[in-house]
């Protein structure tokens, strides 16, 4: 497979298309590695600052980055972390992205700890949709999983989000055997009468979590069959949607989403690229070190070089990850790349 070479310039139309004819409309942009939760499936020992003190991307660098992606067809930007709202310049970052032409949607993934206090400001700055993590509706289990006794605050934040005008909130839960799997019916009841898309994410194997994965992994296919057997119907995707399979039921206001990276052909519809908080382009959530593109974020006059670097790098994207073969690549935990 072709390797990335910074000296190669490939004449191309202005699109991000890989060698398998997948087009990329969706950028997942991490703006910090720092997180204040200690989730047992991600950072059980809490955030550990790296020895490398390299600064996170500045607002200006982010603006240049998103401008290049937008020129190449990106329509959706998801701001991730760590916990992105820990950055003091979080609102200026949102506003800078909002100003870029062709960006039709700005999404935020958050642990929700500041949601009740700040969600109105997020909406005013330009955040169109919110994904918030709620791994259990049982306060004691939530505390056990996340290391924080914040469930009531986060649920209040979701209520506040509806109050300030969000039509739907997406809620993420990492599906874990012998932990929160018993709460599935409680989650169903929760979304019965309110516009919440409850998304269950299969636990993914990372370098630091082999034993945890073996103990707690549960296939989302079990839930999928349960949903289909009880009248839930799989919905069609929009071209900028993420990997979730979304199900609706005529008796429910809310929805159920399943993210199943171990399912056959999971990567066939890949439409997203990732950039880390320190300016590395990641072609896949798993498996590679990343390509440092920060050198092309230092001046407005570097837009052509930046766009060509993105197009060239994409030619080295693999057809699929190798999670199903037990190969989780080099990723020690997901907080380092924004999930």
JSON list of N, CA and C in Angstrom, two decimals, residues 12-13 74 91 109 147 180 203 212 225-226 291 298 308 313 330:
[
{"chain": "A", "resi": 12, "resn": "UNK", "atom": "N", "xyz": [-5.43, 16.68, -8.02]},
{"chain": "A", "resi": 12, "resn": "UNK", "atom": "CA", "xyz": [-6.70, 16.01, -7.75]},
{"chain": "A", "resi": 12, "resn": "UNK", "atom": "C", "xyz": [-7.81, 17.04, -7.69]},
{"chain": "A", "resi": 13, "resn": "UNK", "atom": "N", "xyz": [-9.01, 16.55, -7.85]},
{"chain": "A", "resi": 13, "resn": "UNK", "atom": "CA", "xyz": [-10.15, 17.43, -7.58]},
{"chain": "A", "resi": 13, "resn": "UNK", "atom": "C", "xyz": [-10.21, 17.66, -6.08]},
{"chain": "A", "resi": 74, "resn": "UNK", "atom": "N", "xyz": [-15.42, 18.64, 3.65]},
{"chain": "A", "resi": 74, "resn": "UNK", "atom": "CA", "xyz": [-15.90, 18.34, 5.00]},
{"chain": "A", "resi": 74, "resn": "UNK", "atom": "C", "xyz": [-17.08, 19.23, 5.35]},
{"chain": "A", "resi": 91, "resn": "UNK", "atom": "N", "xyz": [-15.15, 28.22, 23.77]},
{"chain": "A", "resi": 91, "resn": "UNK", "atom": "CA", "xyz": [-16.13, 28.98, 22.99]},
{"chain": "A", "resi": 91, "resn": "UNK", "atom": "C", "xyz": [-15.49, 29.67, 21.78]},
{"chain": "A", "resi": 109, "resn": "UNK", "atom": "N", "xyz": [-18.76, 16.24, 21.74]},
{"chain": "A", "resi": 109, "resn": "UNK", "atom": "CA", "xyz": [-18.80, 15.08, 22.62]},
{"chain": "A", "resi": 109, "resn": "UNK", "atom": "C", "xyz": [-18.24, 15.50, 23.97]},
{"chain": "A", "resi": 147, "resn": "UNK", "atom": "N", "xyz": [-15.74, 7.08, 38.09]},
{"chain": "A", "resi": 147, "resn": "UNK", "atom": "CA", "xyz": [-14.92, 7.65, 39.16]},
{"chain": "A", "resi": 147, "resn": "UNK", "atom": "C", "xyz": [-15.44, 8.97, 39.68]},
{"chain": "A", "resi": 180, "resn": "UNK", "atom": "N", "xyz": [-23.03, -2.58, 33.13]},
{"chain": "A", "resi": 180, "resn": "UNK", "atom": "CA", "xyz": [-24.25, -1.81, 32.84]},
{"chain": "A", "resi": 180, "resn": "UNK", "atom": "C", "xyz": [-25.21, -2.51, 31.89]},
{"chain": "A", "resi": 203, "resn": "UNK", "atom": "N", "xyz": [-17.57, -2.12, 23.75]},
{"chain": "A", "resi": 203, "resn": "UNK", "atom": "CA", "xyz": [-16.26, -1.95, 24.35]},
{"chain": "A", "resi": 203, "resn": "UNK", "atom": "C", "xyz": [-15.20, -2.37, 23.33]},
{"chain": "A", "resi": 212, "resn": "UNK", "atom": "N", "xyz": [-9.39, -6.09, 30.92]},
{"chain": "A", "resi": 212, "resn": "UNK", "atom": "CA", "xyz": [-10.72, -5.49, 31.10]},
{"chain": "A", "resi": 212, "resn": "UNK", "atom": "C", "xyz": [-11.62, -5.86, 29.93]},
{"chain": "A", "resi": 225, "resn": "UNK", "atom": "N", "xyz": [-30.46, -7.71, 17.85]},
{"chain": "A", "resi": 225, "resn": "UNK", "atom": "CA", "xyz": [-31.50, -8.72, 17.64]},
{"chain": "A", "resi": 225, "resn": "UNK", "atom": "C", "xyz": [-32.67, -8.50, 18.58]},
{"chain": "A", "resi": 226, "resn": "UNK", "atom": "N", "xyz": [-32.38, -8.10, 19.80]},
{"chain": "A", "resi": 226, "resn": "UNK", "atom": "CA", "xyz": [-33.46, -7.82, 20.77]},
{"chain": "A", "resi": 226, "resn": "UNK", "atom": "C", "xyz": [-34.34, -6.68, 20.29]},
{"chain": "A", "resi": 291, "resn": "UNK", "atom": "N", "xyz": [0.03, 11.26, 11.39]},
{"chain": "A", "resi": 291, "resn": "UNK", "atom": "CA", "xyz": [0.88, 12.05, 10.50]},
{"chain": "A", "resi": 291, "resn": "UNK", "atom": "C", "xyz": [0.85, 13.49, 10.98]},
{"chain": "A", "resi": 298, "resn": "UNK", "atom": "N", "xyz": [0.84, 26.97, 10.27]},
{"chain": "A", "resi": 298, "resn": "UNK", "atom": "CA", "xyz": [1.52, 28.11, 10.86]},
{"chain": "A", "resi": 298, "resn": "UNK", "atom": "C", "xyz": [1.28, 29.42, 10.13]},
{"chain": "A", "resi": 308, "resn": "UNK", "atom": "N", "xyz": [-3.00, 19.53, 0.06]},
{"chain": "A", "resi": 308, "resn": "UNK", "atom": "CA", "xyz": [-2.32, 18.47, -0.66]},
{"chain": "A", "resi": 308, "resn": "UNK", "atom": "C", "xyz": [-1.77, 17.40, 0.29]},
{"chain": "A", "resi": 313, "resn": "UNK", "atom": "N", "xyz": [-1.98, 11.98, 2.20]},
{"chain": "A", "resi": 313, "resn": "UNK", "atom": "CA", "xyz": [-2.00, 11.07, 3.34]},
{"chain": "A", "resi": 313, "resn": "UNK", "atom": "C", "xyz": [-3.14, 10.07, 3.24]},
{"chain": "A", "resi": 330, "resn": "UNK", "atom": "N", "xyz": [-1.62, 0.53, 18.07]},
{"chain": "A", "resi": 330, "resn": "UNK", "atom": "CA", "xyz": [-0.77, 1.15, 19.08]},
{"chain": "A", "resi": 330, "resn": "UNK", "atom": "C", "xyz": [-1.58, 1.94, 20.11]}
]
